[in-house]
Amino acid sequence: MKETITFQLNGKPVRLEVDGNRTLLWVLRTDLGLTGTKFGCGLSLCGACTVVVGKEAVRSCQLPIREVRGKEVLTIEGLAKNGKLHPLQKAFADLGAFQCGFCTPGMIMTAYALLLKNPRPTREQIIAGMDNNLCRCAAHWRIVQAIERVAGTR
Ligand code: FES
Ligand code: FES
């Protein structure tokens, strides 16, 4: 059954008439055309679909849209400001922290939430925080380096 759902998306108010059980991932990708958030496993296993809700990294493939009612959702499309990449985006690009790039939006949004909670994580804390995000291109080490650069620990 359709419900009215309102929330903030990348700093702007959104109002939708939608089945409340529809997942945030497909609302973003199909209904709102924000395809930066990726569909990988659909089972909360890979992290490709990660967005930030409030201050938490969340797997959008598992989150019913009604759960974001009244909350702030940030996707990869909302990170750059005034045409300027977010430092995490720049560090990933500068250090080549990807190959195919499919995991990258989820990696960056997970790192964003990690740095919100802990702006100066140790390498071990970064590895632990990113552990459940998978990169089939094996860019994990450069991903850790990019996050370290932004955290100012390199
Ligand atoms: S697509 Fe959501 S965790 Fe893999
Ligand atoms: S860069 Fe290809 S999956 Fe990570």
Coordinates of N, CA and C and ligand atoms in Angstrom, one line a residue:
M1 N 0.8 -1.2 0.0 CA 0.0 0.0 0.0 C 0.9 1.3 0.0
K2 N 0.5 2.2 -0.8 CA 1.3 3.5 -0.9 C 1.2 4.3 0.3
E3 N 2.3 4.9 0.7 CA 2.3 5.9 1.9 C 2.9 7.1 1.4
T4 N 2.7 8.2 2.1 CA 3.4 9.4 1.9 C 4.7 9.4 2.8
I5 N 5.8 9.5 2.2 CA 7.1 9.5 2.9 C 7.8 10.8 2.6
T6 N 8.2 11.5 3.6 CA 9.0 12.7 3.4 C 10.3 12.5 4.2
F7 N 11.4 13.0 3.6 CA 12.7 13.0 4.2 C 13.6 14.0 3.5
Q8 N 14.8 14.1 4.0 CA 15.8 15.0 3.4 C 16.7 14.1 2.6
L9 N 17.0 14.5 1.3 CA 17.9 13.7 0.5 C 19.0 14.7 -0.1
N10 N 20.2 14.5 0.4 CA 21.3 15.3 -0.1 C 21.0 16.8 0.2
G11 N 20.3 17.1 1.3 CA 20.1 18.4 1.7 C 18.8 19.0 1.2
K12 N 18.0 18.2 0.4 CA 16.8 18.8 -0.1 C 15.6 17.9 0.3
P13 N 14.5 18.6 0.6 CA 13.3 17.8 1.0 C 12.7 17.0 -0.2
V14 N 12.3 15.8 0.2 CA 11.7 14.8 -0.8 C 10.4 14.4 -0.3
R15 N 9.4 14.3 -1.1 CA 8.1 13.8 -0.7 C 7.6 12.8 -1.7
L16 N 7.4 11.6 -1.3 CA 7.0 10.5 -2.2 C 5.8 9.8 -1.8
E17 N 5.0 9.3 -2.8 CA 3.9 8.4 -2.6 C 4.4 7.1 -3.0
V18 N 4.7 6.2 -2.1 CA 5.4 5.0 -2.4 C 5.0 3.8 -1.5
D19 N 5.2 2.6 -1.9 CA 5.0 1.5 -1.0 C 6.1 1.5 0.0
G20 N 5.7 1.6 1.3 CA 6.6 1.8 2.4 C 7.6 0.7 2.5
N21 N 7.3 -0.5 1.9 CA 8.2 -1.6 2.0 C 9.3 -1.6 0.9
R22 N 9.1 -0.7 -0.1 CA 10.1 -0.6 -1.2 C 11.4 -0.2 -0.6
T23 N 12.5 -0.8 -1.0 CA 13.8 -0.5 -0.4 C 14.3 0.9 -0.8
L24 N 15.1 1.5 0.1 CA 15.7 2.8 -0.2 C 16.5 2.7 -1.5
L25 N 17.2 1.6 -1.7 CA 18.1 1.4 -2.9 C 17.3 1.7 -4.2
W26 N 16.1 1.0 -4.3 CA 15.4 1.1 -5.6 C 14.6 2.4 -5.7
V27 N 14.3 3.0 -4.5 CA 13.7 4.4 -4.6 C 14.8 5.3 -5.2
L28 N 16.0 5.2 -4.6 CA 17.0 6.1 -5.1 C 17.3 5.9 -6.6
R29 N 17.6 4.6 -6.9 CA 18.1 4.3 -8.3 C 17.0 4.5 -9.3
T30 N 15.8 3.9 -9.1 CA 14.8 3.8 -10.1 C 13.8 5.0 -10.0
D31 N 13.3 5.3 -8.8 CA 12.3 6.3 -8.7 C 12.9 7.7 -8.8
L32 N 14.1 7.9 -8.3 CA 14.7 9.2 -8.2 C 15.9 9.4 -9.2
G33 N 16.3 8.3 -9.8 CA 17.3 8.4 -10.8 C 18.7 8.7 -10.3
L34 N 18.9 8.4 -9.0 CA 20.3 8.6 -8.4 C 21.0 7.2 -8.5
T35 N 21.7 7.0 -9.6 CA 22.3 5.6 -9.8 C 23.7 5.5 -9.3
G36 N 24.1 6.5 -8.5 CA 25.5 6.4 -7.9 C 25.5 5.2 -6.9
T37 N 24.4 5.0 -6.2 CA 24.3 4.0 -5.2 C 24.1 2.6 -6.0
K38 N 25.0 1.7 -5.7 CA 25.0 0.5 -6.5 C 24.3 -0.7 -5.9
F39 N 23.8 -1.6 -6.8 CA 23.2 -2.9 -6.4 C 24.2 -3.9 -6.6
G40 N 24.7 -4.5 -5.5 CA 25.6 -5.6 -5.7 C 25.0 -7.0 -5.3
C41 N 24.9 -7.3 -4.1 CA 24.4 -8.6 -3.6 C 22.9 -8.5 -3.3
G42 N 22.4 -7.4 -2.9 CA 21.0 -7.3 -2.4 C 20.7 -8.0 -1.1
L43 N 21.8 -8.5 -0.5 CA 21.6 -9.3 0.7 C 22.3 -8.7 1.9
S44 N 22.7 -7.5 1.9 CA 23.4 -6.8 3.0 C 24.8 -7.4 3.2
L45 N 25.4 -7.9 2.1 CA 26.7 -8.6 2.3 C 27.9 -7.8 1.7
C46 N 27.7 -7.0 0.7 CA 28.8 -6.4 0.0 C 29.1 -5.0 0.3
G47 N 28.1 -4.2 0.6 CA 28.3 -2.8 0.9 C 28.2 -1.8 -0.3
A48 N 28.0 -2.4 -1.5 CA 27.9 -1.5 -2.6 C 26.8 -0.5 -2.6
C49 N 25.8 -0.8 -1.8 CA 24.6 0.0 -1.8 C 24.6 1.0 -0.6
T50 N 25.7 1.2 0.1 CA 25.8 2.0 1.3 C 25.5 3.4 1.1
V51 N 24.6 4.0 1.9 CA 24.4 5.4 2.0 C 24.5 5.8 3.5
V52 N 24.4 7.1 3.8 CA 24.4 7.5 5.2 C 23.0 8.0 5.5
V53 N 22.5 7.5 6.6 CA 21.2 8.0 7.1 C 21.5 8.5 8.5
G54 N 21.2 9.8 8.7 CA 21.7 10.5 9.9 C 23.2 10.5 9.9
K55 N 23.8 9.8 10.8 CA 25.2 9.7 10.8 C 25.7 8.2 10.7
E56 N 24.8 7.4 10.3 CA 25.1 5.9 10.2 C 25.2 5.5 8.7
A57 N 26.2 4.7 8.5 CA 26.3 4.0 7.2 C 25.3 2.9 7.2
V58 N 24.4 2.9 6.1 CA 23.3 2.0 6.1 C 23.3 1.3 4.7
R59 N 22.9 0.0 4.7 CA 22.8 -0.8 3.5 C 21.4 -0.5 2.9
S60 N 21.4 0.2 1.9 CA 20.1 0.7 1.3 C 19.3 -0.5 0.7
C61 N 20.0 -1.6 0.3 CA 19.3 -2.7 -0.3 C 18.4 -3.4 0.7
Q62 N 18.6 -3.2 2.0 CA 17.8 -3.8 3.0 C 16.8 -2.9 3.8
L63 N 16.9 -1.6 3.4 CA 16.2 -0.7 4.3 C 14.8 -0.2 3.6
P64 N 13.7 -0.6 4.2 CA 12.4 -0.1 3.7 C 12.4 1.4 3.7
I65 N 11.8 2.0 2.7 CA 11.8 3.4 2.6 C 11.1 4.1 3.8
R66 N 10.2 3.4 4.3 CA 9.4 4.0 5.5 C 10.4 4.3 6.7
E67 N 11.5 3.6 6.7 CA 12.4 3.7 7.8 C 13.2 5.1 7.7
V68 N 13.2 5.7 6.6 CA 13.9 7.0 6.5 C 13.0 8.2 6.7
R69 N 11.7 7.9 6.9 CA 10.8 9.0 7.1 C 11.3 10.0 8.2
G70 N 11.4 11.3 7.8 CA 11.8 12.4 8.7 C 13.3 12.4 8.9
K71 N 14.1 11.6 8.2 CA 15.5 11.5 8.4 C 16.3 12.2 7.3
E72 N 17.6 12.3 7.5 CA 18.5 12.9 6.5 C 19.2 11.7 5.8
V73 N 19.1 11.7 4.5 CA 19.8 10.6 3.7 C 20.9 11.3 2.8
L74 N 22.1 10.8 2.9 CA 23.2 11.3 2.1 C 23.6 10.2 1.1
T75 N 23.7 10.5 -0.1 CA 24.2 9.5 -1.1 C 25.5 10.1 -1.7
I76 N 26.2 9.3 -2.5 CA 27.4 9.8 -3.2 C 27.2 11.0 -4.0
E77 N 26.0 11.2 -4.5 CA 25.7 12.4 -5.3 C 25.7 13.7 -4.5
G78 N 25.5 13.5 -3.2 CA 25.4 14.7 -2.3 C 26.7 15.1 -1.7
L79 N 27.8 14.4 -2.0 CA 29.1 14.7 -1.3 C 29.8 15.9 -1.9
A80 N 29.9 16.0 -3.2 CA 30.6 17.2 -3.8 C 29.8 18.5 -3.5
K81 N 30.5 19.5 -3.3 CA 29.9 20.8 -3.0 C 30.4 21.9 -4.0
N82 N 29.5 22.6 -4.6 CA 29.8 23.7 -5.5 C 30.9 23.2 -6.6
G83 N 30.6 22.0 -7.1 CA 31.5 21.5 -8.1 C 32.9 21.0 -7.6
K84 N 33.0 21.0 -6.3 CA 34.3 20.5 -5.7 C 34.1 19.2 -5.1
L85 N 35.0 18.2 -5.4 CA 34.9 16.9 -4.9 C 35.1 17.0 -3.4
H86 N 34.4 16.1 -2.7 CA 34.7 15.9 -1.2 C 36.1 15.3 -1.1
P87 N 36.8 15.6 0.0 CA 38.2 15.1 0.2 C 38.3 13.6 0.0
L88 N 37.3 12.9 0.4 CA 37.4 11.4 0.2 C 37.3 11.1 -1.3
Q89 N 36.5 11.7 -2.0 CA 36.4 11.5 -3.5 C 37.7 11.8 -4.1
K90 N 38.3 12.9 -3.7 CA 39.6 13.4 -4.3 C 40.7 12.4 -3.9
A91 N 40.7 12.0 -2.7 CA 41.8 11.0 -2.3 C 41.6 9.7 -3.0
F92 N 40.4 9.2 -3.2 CA 40.2 8.0 -4.0 C 40.7 8.1 -5.4
A93 N 40.4 9.3 -6.0 CA 40.8 9.5 -7.4 C 42.3 9.7 -7.4
D94 N 42.9 10.5 -6.5 CA 44.3 10.7 -6.6 C 45.1 9.4 -6.4
L95 N 44.7 8.6 -5.5 CA 45.4 7.4 -5.2 C 45.0 6.1 -6.0
G96 N 44.0 6.3 -6.9 CA 43.6 5.2 -7.7 C 43.0 4.1 -6.8
A97 N 42.2 4.5 -5.9 CA 41.6 3.5 -4.9 C 40.4 2.8 -5.5
F98 N 40.5 2.4 -6.8 CA 39.4 1.6 -7.4 C 40.0 1.1 -8.7
Q99 N 39.2 0.2 -9.3 CA 39.6 -0.3 -10.6 C 38.3 -0.1 -11.5
C100 N 37.3 -1.0 -11.3 CA 36.1 -0.9 -12.0 C 35.2 0.2 -11.4
G101 N 35.4 0.5 -10.2 CA 34.6 1.6 -9.5 C 33.3 1.2 -8.9
F102 N 32.9 -0.1 -9.1 CA 31.6 -0.5 -8.7 C 31.4 -0.4 -7.2
C103 N 32.4 -0.7 -6.4 CA 32.3 -0.7 -5.0 C 32.5 0.7 -4.4
T104 N 33.0 1.7 -5.3 CA 33.5 2.9 -4.8 C 32.5 3.8 -4.0
P105 N 31.3 4.0 -4.6 CA 30.3 4.8 -3.8 C 30.0 4.3 -2.4
G106 N 29.9 3.0 -2.3 CA 29.6 2.3 -1.0 C 30.8 2.5 -0.1
M107 N 32.0 2.3 -0.7 CA 33.3 2.5 0.1 C 33.3 3.9 0.6
I108 N 33.1 4.9 -0.2 CA 33.2 6.3 0.2 C 32.2 6.6 1.2
M109 N 31.0 6.2 1.1 CA 29.9 6.5 2.1 C 30.2 5.8 3.4
T110 N 30.7 4.6 3.3 CA 31.1 3.9 4.6 C 32.2 4.7 5.3
A111 N 33.2 5.1 4.5 CA 34.4 5.9 5.1 C 33.9 7.2 5.6
Y112 N 32.9 7.8 4.9 CA 32.4 9.1 5.4 C 31.8 9.0 6.8
A113 N 31.0 7.9 7.0 CA 30.3 7.7 8.3 C 31.4 7.3 9.3
L114 N 32.4 6.6 8.9 CA 33.5 6.2 9.8 C 34.2 7.5 10.3
L115 N 34.5 8.4 9.4 CA 35.2 9.6 9.8 C 34.3 10.6 10.6
L116 N 33.0 10.5 10.4 CA 32.1 11.3 11.2 C 32.2 11.0 12.7
K117 N 32.3 9.7 12.9 CA 32.4 9.2 14.3 C 33.8 9.2 14.8
N118 N 34.8 9.1 14.0 CA 36.2 9.0 14.4 C 37.0 9.7 13.4
P119 N 37.2 11.0 13.5 CA 38.0 11.8 12.5 C 39.4 11.4 12.3
R120 N 40.0 10.7 13.3 CA 41.4 10.4 13.3 C 41.6 8.9 13.6
P121 N 41.0 8.0 12.8 CA 41.1 6.6 13.0 C 42.5 6.1 12.8
T122 N 42.9 5.1 13.5 CA 44.2 4.4 13.2 C 44.0 3.5 12.0
R123 N 45.1 3.0 11.5 CA 44.9 2.1 10.3 C 44.1 0.9 10.7
E124 N 44.3 0.4 11.9 CA 43.5 -0.8 12.3 C 42.0 -0.5 12.4
Q125 N 41.7 0.7 12.9 CA 40.3 1.1 13.0 C 39.7 1.3 11.6
I126 N 40.5 1.8 10.6 CA 40.0 1.9 9.3 C 39.7 0.6 8.7
I127 N 40.7 -0.3 8.8 CA 40.5 -1.7 8.3 C 39.3 -2.4 8.9
A128 N 39.1 -2.2 10.2 CA 38.0 -2.8 10.9 C 36.7 -2.2 10.4
G129 N 36.7 -0.8 10.2 CA 35.5 -0.2 9.8 C 35.0 -0.5 8.4
M130 N 36.0 -0.8 7.5 CA 35.7 -1.1 6.1 C 35.6 -2.5 5.8
D131 N 35.8 -3.4 6.8 CA 36.0 -4.8 6.6 C 34.8 -5.5 5.9
N132 N 33.6 -5.0 6.1 CA 32.4 -5.6 5.5 C 32.1 -5.0 4.1
N133 N 32.9 -4.1 3.6 CA 32.7 -3.7 2.2 C 33.6 -4.4 1.3
L134 N 33.1 -5.0 0.3 CA 33.9 -5.9 -0.6 C 34.3 -5.2 -1.9
C135 N 35.5 -5.4 -2.3 CA 36.0 -4.9 -3.6 C 36.6 -6.1 -4.3
R136 N 35.9 -6.5 -5.4 CA 36.3 -7.6 -6.2 C 37.5 -7.3 -7.0
C137 N 37.9 -6.0 -7.1 CA 39.1 -5.7 -7.9 C 40.3 -5.6 -6.9
A138 N 40.1 -5.9 -5.7 CA 41.2 -6.0 -4.7 C 41.9 -4.6 -4.6
A139 N 41.2 -3.6 -4.5 CA 41.7 -2.2 -4.3 C 41.8 -1.9 -2.8
H140 N 41.6 -2.9 -1.9 CA 41.4 -2.6 -0.5 C 42.6 -1.8 0.1
W141 N 43.8 -2.1 -0.3 CA 44.9 -1.4 0.3 C 44.9 0.1 -0.1
R142 N 44.7 0.4 -1.3 CA 44.7 1.8 -1.7 C 43.5 2.5 -1.1
I143 N 42.4 1.8 -0.9 CA 41.2 2.4 -0.2 C 41.6 2.8 1.2
V144 N 42.3 1.9 1.9 CA 42.8 2.3 3.3 C 43.7 3.5 3.2
Q145 N 44.6 3.5 2.2 CA 45.5 4.7 2.1 C 44.7 6.0 1.8
A146 N 43.7 5.9 1.0 CA 42.9 7.1 0.7 C 42.2 7.6 2.0
I147 N 41.7 6.7 2.7 CA 41.0 7.2 4.0 C 42.0 7.7 5.0
E148 N 43.2 7.1 5.0 CA 44.2 7.6 5.9 C 44.6 9.0 5.5
R149 N 44.7 9.2 4.2 CA 45.1 10.6 3.7 C 44.1 11.6 4.3
V150 N 42.8 11.3 4.1 CA 41.8 12.3 4.6 C 41.8 12.4 6.1
A151 N 42.1 11.4 6.8 CA 42.2 11.4 8.2 C 43.4 12.1 8.7
G152 N 44.3 12.4 7.8 CA 45.5 13.1 8.2 C 46.5 12.3 8.9
T153 N 46.4 11.0 8.7 CA 47.4 10.1 9.4 C 48.5 9.7 8.6
R154 N 48.6 10.1 7.3 CA 49.7 9.7 6.5 C 50.7 10.9 6.4
Ligands
FES1 S1 23.8 -4.6 -2.5 FE1 23.4 -4.0 -0.4 S2 25.0 -5.0 0.7 FE2 25.3 -5.7 -1.3
FES2 S1 37.0 -1.2 -7.8 FE1 36.0 -2.9 -8.7 S2 34.8 -3.8 -7.1 FE2 36.1 -2.3 -6.1

